[in-house]
Amino acid sequence: MNKTLKRLCAALLLAVPLTMSGCGGSDQAADSKKIVRVGGTVAVTSSMDPAKEWLGWYTVRYGVGETLFRLDDSMKPQPWLAEKAENVEPTVWRITLKDNVTFSNGEKMTADKVIASLKRTAETNDRAAWLKDAEYTAEGNVLTIRTKAPYATLVNDLCDPYAVIVDVAGTKDFENAPICTGPFVMSSFEADKHAVMTKNPKYWGGDVKVDEVEYTKIADFNTLAMALQGDEIDVALDLSPETAETIAANDKFTVVKTPQTRTYQLYMNLDKLTDPAVRQAIMYGVDKKTIGDQYLKGAMTASNSAFLASTPYGDPALKARSYDPEKAKQVLAAAGYTDTNGDGIVEKNGQPLTVEMGVYKRLFNENITTEMQAQLKKIGINVNIVSHEKSNYYKAGEYEIGLYSVITMPTGDPYAFLRDVLSAKGVANFGHYTNPVVEQALADLPNTFDPAKRIELANRIQQQVIDDAAMDFIGFNNMQVGISKKVTGFLSTPSDYYHVTKDLDKK
């Protein structure tokens, strides 16, 4: 066993199972196979059941599950297991399925099996409530879905990995080995540690090039980079800025940088941070570009919008409160905040301006929060950072401002995100925001099928939120993936759903 591997196994005794290839045992069997090994800090989840919560992402990433439609790099839906979709009436969609699709057990994918899969998802996943209310009919390879109300984003939502098509009748173990249509099938699964997939010899899409794919959770950035450099893995997901620089300097690897639809969202608790002047000053006082380009070394792309500029909804014409520290100071002064004792922190009514900022460990949340603390101090705001294990402190309201890492266009459309975080009844409206203009626009979006009108409504909502200084967006996470030059065909996409396809290969 080489020194690199010894260090890796010792460091990951708790995080990586001993079944990881090479950690105590012979590699002779593995050497006879073409295996691609992938590691990452969140590379393995708790279950392989795609209908649960957000776990379908992993089923799709591993090349096990496929959906009727998938998102391209512009976040637009494209046919996958389906040939096409037709909106017959505002509440009626006719979906023609591809005729040659089979599950990994050899069973043909039929409209009836698709209906059974979607109904199971509806019963399992709260985000798929619209599926639960729908009516389904099957005629040959044509599936008709009649929704309870007009549903403009139906095709988008069928791109969501919760809608992975599973052979419900043929699956005995949804938690560990769902029977799906992808180029790979589950071989073994150890929750939150390790997943092994083998090629599907019955794959409907053609020959699969590699024999096996392994995903291993490696919780530490430095250990992840070390595993890649030591040839213990072939692909390292979500590299840190520092390790990405190191890997990029090594001619054995390629670092692929992909802007994701995952933003660093700045919640403001309007029940506690009631002074709009303070919220406005915070927005003026954060230098997002410096955070992304210098502090995070390119691991974040600064933004004032909730949506990527490469999508129709990332409107550059939004009148945002961009970085302007002098303006921030003026806003505070006009509201009665002055530094009377010369300590650099402004006061009002004898009380220094201190804001409590919550943070939890996710990607670069902690790094960004620390830099924001330093930047806001320069305009006279003292930021007290409170660390939490998980993000559940938002629901409890135990913060004044807080950074949240979230996908804003999980299906290529902004409606679900805007509804959840800004509607008065939104499940993620942790800032307790409400505005009648926003409520009306949110009510109109589900019934608006015209793309140009959807863009206008989404941007009207964003502008109102900016005007109210109710929420801000710091920037988008740039996924940095280190890939051995022995590997070809590994995908890195804005949605981060798609990694493994039949074309993944290794020299």
Coordinates of C-alpha atoms in Angstrom, one line a residue, residues 31-501:
D31 CA -7.4 -3.8 -12.2
S32 CA -9.2 -6.1 -14.6
K33 CA -12.2 -3.7 -14.8
K34 CA -12.5 -0.2 -16.2
I35 CA -13.5 1.7 -13.1
V36 CA -14.1 5.5 -12.6
R37 CA -13.8 6.6 -9.0
V38 CA -15.4 9.8 -7.9
G39 CA -15.0 11.6 -4.6
G40 CA -16.6 14.6 -3.0
T41 CA -17.6 16.3 0.2
V42 CA -21.3 15.5 -0.5
A43 CA -20.8 12.7 -3.0
V44 CA -23.1 10.2 -1.3
T45 CA -26.5 10.6 0.3
S46 CA -28.6 8.7 2.8
S47 CA -30.9 6.8 0.4
M48 CA -31.1 6.0 -3.3
D49 CA -34.9 6.4 -3.5
P50 CA -35.2 9.2 -6.0
A51 CA -38.7 10.1 -4.9
K52 CA -37.6 11.2 -1.5
E53 CA -36.8 14.9 -0.7
W54 CA -33.9 15.9 -3.0
L55 CA -32.2 12.5 -3.2
G56 CA -33.1 12.0 -6.8
W57 CA -30.1 14.2 -7.7
Y58 CA -27.8 11.3 -6.7
T59 CA -29.8 8.7 -8.6
V60 CA -29.4 10.9 -11.8
R61 CA -25.7 11.8 -11.1
Y62 CA -24.7 8.2 -10.7
G63 CA -26.2 7.3 -14.2
V64 CA -28.8 5.1 -12.6
G65 CA -32.0 7.2 -13.1
E66 CA -33.4 9.2 -16.0
T67 CA -36.3 11.6 -16.3
L68 CA -38.8 12.2 -19.1
F69 CA -37.1 15.5 -19.8
R70 CA -33.6 16.9 -18.9
L71 CA -32.1 20.4 -18.7
D72 CA -29.5 21.5 -21.1
D73 CA -26.7 23.9 -20.2
S74 CA -29.0 26.9 -20.8
M75 CA -31.4 25.3 -18.3
K76 CA -34.0 24.7 -21.0
P77 CA -35.9 21.4 -20.9
Q78 CA -35.0 18.8 -23.6
P79 CA -36.6 15.4 -24.3
W80 CA -34.9 12.4 -22.6
L81 CA -37.1 9.4 -22.0
A82 CA -39.9 11.3 -23.8
E83 CA -40.0 12.3 -27.5
K84 CA -42.1 15.4 -27.0
A85 CA -44.7 17.2 -25.0
E86 CA -47.8 19.1 -26.3
N87 CA -49.9 21.5 -24.2
V88 CA -53.3 20.6 -25.6
E89 CA -55.2 22.8 -23.1
P90 CA -54.1 25.0 -20.2
T91 CA -54.6 21.9 -17.9
V92 CA -53.8 19.1 -20.4
W93 CA -50.4 17.9 -21.5
R94 CA -49.8 15.0 -23.9
I95 CA -46.4 13.4 -23.6
T96 CA -45.2 11.0 -26.2
L97 CA -42.7 8.5 -24.8
K98 CA -39.7 7.0 -26.7
D99 CA -40.6 3.5 -27.8
N100 CA -37.3 1.8 -27.3
V101 CA -36.7 2.4 -23.5
T102 CA -36.3 -0.5 -21.2
F103 CA -35.6 -0.7 -17.5
S104 CA -32.4 -2.4 -16.2
N105 CA -34.4 -5.5 -15.5
G106 CA -35.4 -5.8 -19.2
E107 CA -38.9 -4.6 -18.7
K108 CA -40.2 -2.1 -21.4
M109 CA -41.0 1.4 -20.2
T110 CA -44.7 1.9 -20.9
A111 CA -47.1 4.8 -20.2
D112 CA -48.7 2.7 -17.5
K113 CA -45.3 2.2 -15.7
V114 CA -44.5 5.9 -16.1
I115 CA -47.9 6.7 -14.4
A116 CA -47.1 4.3 -11.6
S117 CA -43.7 6.0 -11.0
L118 CA -45.1 9.5 -11.0
K119 CA -48.0 8.5 -8.7
R120 CA -45.4 7.0 -6.2
T121 CA -43.4 10.3 -6.4
A122 CA -46.6 12.3 -5.7
E123 CA -47.3 10.2 -2.6
T124 CA -43.7 10.4 -1.4
N125 CA -42.5 14.0 -2.1
D126 CA -44.2 17.1 -0.9
R127 CA -42.6 19.1 -3.7
A128 CA -44.5 17.0 -6.2
A129 CA -48.0 17.8 -4.8
W130 CA -49.1 18.9 -8.3
L131 CA -48.6 15.3 -9.5
K132 CA -50.9 14.0 -6.7
D133 CA -53.7 16.2 -7.9
A134 CA -53.3 15.2 -11.5
E135 CA -55.3 12.7 -13.6
Y136 CA -53.5 10.3 -15.9
T137 CA -54.4 8.3 -19.0
A138 CA -52.3 5.9 -21.0
E139 CA -52.8 5.1 -24.7
G140 CA -50.0 3.1 -26.3
N141 CA -46.8 5.2 -25.8
V142 CA -48.7 8.4 -25.1
L143 CA -49.2 9.7 -21.6
T144 CA -51.8 12.4 -20.9
I145 CA -51.6 14.4 -17.7
R146 CA -54.6 16.6 -16.7
T147 CA -53.7 19.0 -13.9
K148 CA -56.1 20.4 -11.4
A149 CA -55.2 24.0 -12.5
P150 CA -53.2 25.5 -15.4
Y151 CA -49.6 24.4 -14.9
A152 CA -47.2 26.3 -17.2
T153 CA -44.1 24.6 -15.8
L154 CA -45.1 21.0 -16.1
V155 CA -42.3 20.0 -18.5
N156 CA -39.8 21.9 -16.4
D157 CA -40.9 20.0 -13.3
L158 CA -40.6 16.7 -15.0
C159 CA -36.9 17.5 -15.3
D160 CA -36.7 17.5 -11.5
P161 CA -34.8 14.3 -10.4
Y162 CA -37.7 13.5 -8.1
A163 CA -39.4 12.5 -11.3
V164 CA -36.9 9.7 -12.2
I165 CA -38.9 7.0 -13.8
V166 CA -38.7 3.8 -11.7
D167 CA -40.1 0.4 -12.4
V168 CA -42.3 0.4 -9.3
A169 CA -43.5 -3.2 -9.7
G170 CA -40.0 -4.5 -10.4
T171 CA -38.2 -2.7 -7.6
K172 CA -37.7 -4.6 -4.3
D173 CA -35.5 -2.2 -2.5
F174 CA -36.1 1.5 -3.2
E175 CA -33.7 2.6 -0.5
N176 CA -30.6 0.9 -2.0
A177 CA -31.3 -0.4 -5.5
P178 CA -34.2 1.2 -7.5
I179 CA -34.8 -0.3 -10.9
C180 CA -34.4 2.5 -13.4
T181 CA -33.5 3.1 -17.1
G182 CA -30.0 4.5 -16.8
P183 CA -26.7 3.2 -18.2
F184 CA -25.7 2.0 -14.7
V185 CA -27.4 -0.1 -12.0
M186 CA -26.8 -0.1 -8.2
S187 CA -24.3 -2.7 -7.1
S188 CA -23.8 -1.7 -3.5
F189 CA -24.8 1.3 -1.3
E190 CA -23.6 2.4 2.1
A191 CA -25.5 5.4 3.2
D192 CA -23.5 8.7 3.4
K193 CA -20.3 6.8 2.6
H194 CA -20.0 4.8 -0.6
A195 CA -21.9 3.9 -3.7
V196 CA -20.9 1.4 -6.4
M197 CA -22.7 1.2 -9.8
T198 CA -22.1 -1.4 -12.5
K199 CA -22.8 -1.0 -16.2
N200 CA -26.3 -1.8 -17.4
P201 CA -25.9 -4.4 -20.2
K202 CA -29.5 -3.8 -21.2
Y203 CA -29.2 0.0 -21.6
W204 CA -31.6 1.3 -24.2
G205 CA -29.3 4.1 -25.2
G206 CA -26.4 2.0 -26.5
D207 CA -23.1 0.5 -25.3
V208 CA -21.8 1.7 -21.9
K209 CA -18.0 2.2 -22.0
V210 CA -16.9 1.7 -18.4
D211 CA -17.6 -1.3 -16.2
E212 CA -18.1 0.4 -12.9
V213 CA -18.4 3.8 -11.2
E214 CA -17.7 4.4 -7.5
Y215 CA -18.7 7.5 -5.5
T216 CA -17.1 8.1 -2.1
K217 CA -17.8 10.8 0.5
I218 CA -14.6 12.5 1.5
A219 CA -15.5 15.2 4.0
D220 CA -12.3 17.2 3.9
F221 CA -11.1 19.4 1.0
N222 CA -7.4 18.7 1.5
T223 CA -7.9 15.0 1.8
L224 CA -10.1 15.1 -1.4
A225 CA -7.3 16.8 -3.3
M226 CA -4.7 14.4 -1.9
A227 CA -6.9 11.4 -3.0
L228 CA -7.0 12.8 -6.6
Q229 CA -3.3 13.5 -6.7
G230 CA -2.5 10.0 -5.3
D231 CA -4.6 8.4 -8.0
E232 CA -7.0 6.9 -5.5
I233 CA -9.9 8.7 -7.2
D234 CA -10.2 9.9 -10.8
V235 CA -12.6 12.8 -10.2
A236 CA -12.8 15.3 -7.3
L237 CA -16.0 17.2 -7.0
D238 CA -16.4 20.6 -5.3
L239 CA -12.7 21.5 -4.8
S240 CA -11.9 24.4 -2.6
P241 CA -10.4 27.5 -4.2
E242 CA -7.0 26.6 -2.8
T243 CA -7.0 23.0 -3.8
A244 CA -8.4 23.8 -7.3
E245 CA -5.3 26.0 -7.9
T246 CA -3.0 23.2 -6.8
I247 CA -4.8 20.6 -9.0
A248 CA -4.9 23.0 -12.0
A249 CA -1.1 23.4 -11.8
N250 CA -0.6 19.6 -12.2
D251 CA -0.6 18.6 -15.9
K252 CA -2.1 15.2 -15.0
F253 CA -5.5 16.9 -14.3
T254 CA -8.0 19.3 -15.7
V255 CA -10.1 21.6 -13.5
V256 CA -13.5 22.3 -15.0
K257 CA -15.2 25.4 -13.5
T258 CA -19.0 25.6 -14.0
P259 CA -21.3 28.4 -12.7
Q260 CA -24.2 26.7 -11.1
T261 CA -27.7 27.9 -10.4
R262 CA -26.8 27.6 -6.7
T263 CA -26.7 31.0 -5.2
Y264 CA -25.5 32.4 -1.8
Q265 CA -28.8 34.0 -0.8
L266 CA -28.7 36.7 2.0
Y267 CA -31.8 36.3 4.1
M268 CA -32.9 39.3 6.2
N269 CA -35.2 38.7 9.1
L270 CA -37.8 41.5 8.7
D271 CA -39.3 40.7 12.1
K272 CA -35.9 41.6 13.8
L273 CA -34.1 43.8 11.3
T274 CA -36.9 46.2 11.0
D275 CA -35.0 49.4 10.0
P276 CA -34.9 49.6 6.2
A277 CA -31.9 51.9 6.4
V278 CA -29.8 49.2 8.0
R279 CA -30.8 46.7 5.4
Q280 CA -30.1 49.1 2.6
A281 CA -26.7 49.9 4.0
I282 CA -25.8 46.2 4.2
M283 CA -26.7 45.8 0.5
Y284 CA -24.5 48.8 -0.4
G285 CA -21.7 47.7 1.9
V286 CA -20.9 44.2 0.5
D287 CA -18.3 44.0 -2.2
K288 CA -19.5 40.9 -4.0
K289 CA -17.0 41.0 -6.8
T290 CA -14.0 41.1 -4.5
I291 CA -15.4 38.2 -2.5
G292 CA -15.8 36.1 -5.6
D293 CA -12.7 37.1 -7.6
Q294 CA -10.1 37.6 -4.9
Y295 CA -11.3 36.2 -1.6
L296 CA -12.7 33.0 -3.1
K297 CA -10.3 32.9 -6.0
G298 CA -13.0 32.6 -8.7
A299 CA -15.1 30.0 -6.8
M300 CA -18.1 32.4 -6.9
T301 CA -19.6 34.7 -9.6
A302 CA -21.0 37.9 -8.1
S303 CA -24.6 38.7 -8.8
N304 CA -27.5 41.0 -7.8
S305 CA -30.1 38.6 -9.2
A306 CA -31.4 35.3 -8.0
F307 CA -30.8 33.8 -11.4
L308 CA -27.8 33.2 -13.6
A309 CA -27.1 35.8 -16.2
S310 CA -26.9 33.1 -18.8
T311 CA -30.6 32.4 -18.3
P312 CA -33.5 34.6 -19.4
Y313 CA -34.3 35.5 -15.8
G314 CA -30.9 37.0 -14.8
D315 CA -31.9 40.5 -15.8
P316 CA -28.9 42.9 -16.1
A317 CA -31.4 45.9 -16.1
L318 CA -32.4 45.3 -12.4
K319 CA -31.8 48.5 -10.4
A320 CA -29.7 46.9 -7.7
R321 CA -28.0 48.4 -4.6
S322 CA -24.5 47.6 -5.9
Y323 CA -21.4 48.1 -3.8
D324 CA -21.0 51.7 -2.7
P325 CA -19.6 52.1 0.8
E326 CA -20.0 55.9 0.8
K327 CA -23.6 55.6 -0.1
A328 CA -24.0 53.0 2.7
K329 CA -22.6 55.5 5.2
Q330 CA -24.9 58.2 3.9
V331 CA -28.0 56.0 4.3
L332 CA -27.0 55.2 7.9
A333 CA -26.2 58.8 8.8
A334 CA -29.6 60.0 7.3
A335 CA -31.3 57.5 9.6
G336 CA -29.6 58.8 12.7
Y337 CA -26.6 56.5 13.0
T338 CA -23.3 58.2 13.9
D339 CA -20.0 57.2 15.4
T340 CA -19.8 59.3 18.5
N341 CA -16.9 57.6 20.3
G342 CA -14.6 57.0 17.3
D343 CA -14.5 53.2 17.5
G344 CA -15.6 52.8 13.9
I345 CA -19.1 51.5 14.8
V346 CA -22.1 53.8 14.4
E347 CA -24.6 54.2 17.2
K348 CA -28.2 55.4 17.6
N349 CA -29.8 56.4 20.8
G350 CA -26.5 55.4 22.5
Q351 CA -26.6 51.8 21.2
P352 CA -23.9 50.6 18.8
L353 CA -25.3 49.1 15.6
T354 CA -24.7 45.3 15.9
V355 CA -26.3 42.8 13.6
E356 CA -26.4 39.1 14.3
M357 CA -25.4 37.0 11.3
G358 CA -26.2 33.3 11.3
V359 CA -24.1 30.8 9.4
Y360 CA -23.9 27.0 8.9
K361 CA -21.3 24.9 7.2
R362 CA -22.1 24.5 3.5
L363 CA -19.7 25.1 0.6
F364 CA -18.1 28.6 1.2
N365 CA -20.8 30.1 3.5
E366 CA -18.4 30.5 6.4
N367 CA -15.7 32.1 4.2
I368 CA -18.1 34.6 2.7
T369 CA -19.6 35.4 6.1
T370 CA -16.2 36.2 7.5
E371 CA -15.4 38.6 4.6
M372 CA -18.8 40.2 4.8
Q373 CA -18.2 40.9 8.5
A374 CA -14.9 42.7 7.7
Q375 CA -16.5 44.7 4.9
L376 CA -19.6 45.8 6.9
K377 CA -17.3 46.9 9.8
K378 CA -15.8 49.5 7.3
I379 CA -19.2 51.2 7.0
G380 CA -19.8 51.2 10.7
I381 CA -21.8 48.0 11.3
N382 CA -20.6 45.4 13.8
V383 CA -21.5 41.9 12.7
N384 CA -21.7 39.2 15.3
I385 CA -21.4 35.8 13.6
V386 CA -23.3 32.9 15.2
S387 CA -22.4 29.4 13.9
H388 CA -25.0 26.7 13.7
E389 CA -24.6 23.0 12.8
K390 CA -27.5 23.1 10.3
S391 CA -29.7 25.6 8.6
N392 CA -32.8 24.9 10.7
Y393 CA -32.1 28.1 12.7
Y394 CA -33.8 30.0 9.8
K395 CA -37.1 28.4 10.5
A396 CA -36.8 29.2 14.2
G397 CA -36.0 32.8 13.3
E398 CA -32.8 32.8 15.3
Y399 CA -30.9 35.4 13.2
E400 CA -31.1 38.9 11.8
I401 CA -29.2 38.2 8.6
G402 CA -27.9 34.9 7.3
L403 CA -26.3 33.2 4.3
Y404 CA -28.1 30.3 2.6
S405 CA -26.8 28.1 -0.1
V406 CA -29.7 27.2 -2.4
I407 CA -30.5 26.2 -6.0
T408 CA -32.8 28.9 -7.5
M409 CA -33.7 27.2 -10.8
P410 CA -33.9 23.5 -10.1
T411 CA -36.0 22.9 -13.1
G412 CA -35.0 25.8 -15.3
D413 CA -37.9 28.1 -14.2
P414 CA -37.9 30.7 -11.4
Y415 CA -41.4 30.2 -10.1
A416 CA -40.9 27.5 -7.4
F417 CA -38.0 29.4 -5.8
L418 CA -39.8 32.8 -5.9
R419 CA -42.9 31.2 -4.4
D420 CA -41.2 29.4 -1.7
V421 CA -39.0 32.3 -0.4
L422 CA -41.2 35.3 -1.1
S423 CA -44.9 34.2 -0.8
A424 CA -46.5 35.0 2.5
K425 CA -47.1 31.3 2.9
G426 CA -43.9 30.2 1.3
V427 CA -42.2 27.2 2.9
A428 CA -38.8 29.0 2.8
N429 CA -40.0 32.5 3.5
F430 CA -37.7 32.7 6.5
G431 CA -37.4 36.5 6.3
H432 CA -41.2 36.9 6.9
Y433 CA -41.5 39.1 3.8
T434 CA -44.8 40.1 2.3
N435 CA -45.7 42.6 -0.4
P436 CA -49.0 42.8 -2.4
V437 CA -47.2 43.4 -5.7
V438 CA -45.1 40.3 -5.3
E439 CA -48.2 38.2 -4.2
Q440 CA -50.1 39.2 -7.3
A441 CA -47.2 38.4 -9.6
L442 CA -46.7 35.1 -7.9
A443 CA -50.4 34.3 -8.4
D444 CA -50.1 35.1 -12.1
L445 CA -47.0 33.1 -12.8
P446 CA -48.5 29.6 -12.8
N447 CA -51.1 30.6 -15.3
T448 CA -48.7 32.5 -17.6
F449 CA -47.5 30.3 -20.5
D450 CA -46.0 33.0 -22.6
P451 CA -42.1 33.0 -22.0
A452 CA -41.7 36.8 -22.4
K453 CA -44.5 37.5 -19.9
R454 CA -43.0 35.0 -17.4
I455 CA -39.7 36.8 -17.6
E456 CA -41.4 40.2 -17.0
L457 CA -43.2 38.9 -14.0
A458 CA -40.1 37.3 -12.5
N459 CA -38.1 40.5 -12.9
R460 CA -41.0 42.6 -11.5
I461 CA -40.8 40.4 -8.3
Q462 CA -37.0 40.7 -8.1
Q463 CA -37.1 44.5 -8.5
Q464 CA -39.7 44.9 -5.8
V465 CA -37.6 42.8 -3.3
I466 CA -34.6 45.0 -4.1
D467 CA -36.7 48.1 -3.6
D468 CA -37.9 46.8 -0.2
A469 CA -34.3 45.8 0.8
A470 CA -35.8 42.5 1.9
M471 CA -33.3 40.1 0.5
D472 CA -30.0 40.1 -1.4
F473 CA -27.9 37.6 -3.4
I474 CA -24.2 37.6 -3.1
G475 CA -23.3 35.4 -6.0
F476 CA -23.4 31.9 -7.7
N477 CA -21.2 29.0 -6.7
N478 CA -18.7 28.0 -9.3
M479 CA -18.4 24.2 -9.1
Q480 CA -14.7 23.3 -9.5
V481 CA -14.1 19.7 -10.5
G482 CA -10.7 18.1 -10.8
I483 CA -10.6 15.4 -13.4
S484 CA -7.8 13.0 -14.3
K485 CA -6.8 13.3 -18.0
K486 CA -7.3 9.5 -18.1
V487 CA -11.0 10.2 -17.9
T488 CA -13.3 11.5 -20.6
G489 CA -17.0 12.2 -20.7
F490 CA -17.6 13.2 -17.1
L491 CA -20.1 16.0 -17.1
S492 CA -20.2 19.2 -15.0
T493 CA -23.4 21.2 -15.7
P494 CA -25.1 24.3 -14.3
S495 CA -27.9 22.2 -12.7
D496 CA -25.3 19.7 -11.3
Y497 CA -27.7 16.9 -11.9
Y498 CA -25.7 15.2 -14.6
H499 CA -22.3 13.5 -14.1
V500 CA -22.3 10.0 -15.5
T501 CA -23.5 8.9 -18.9

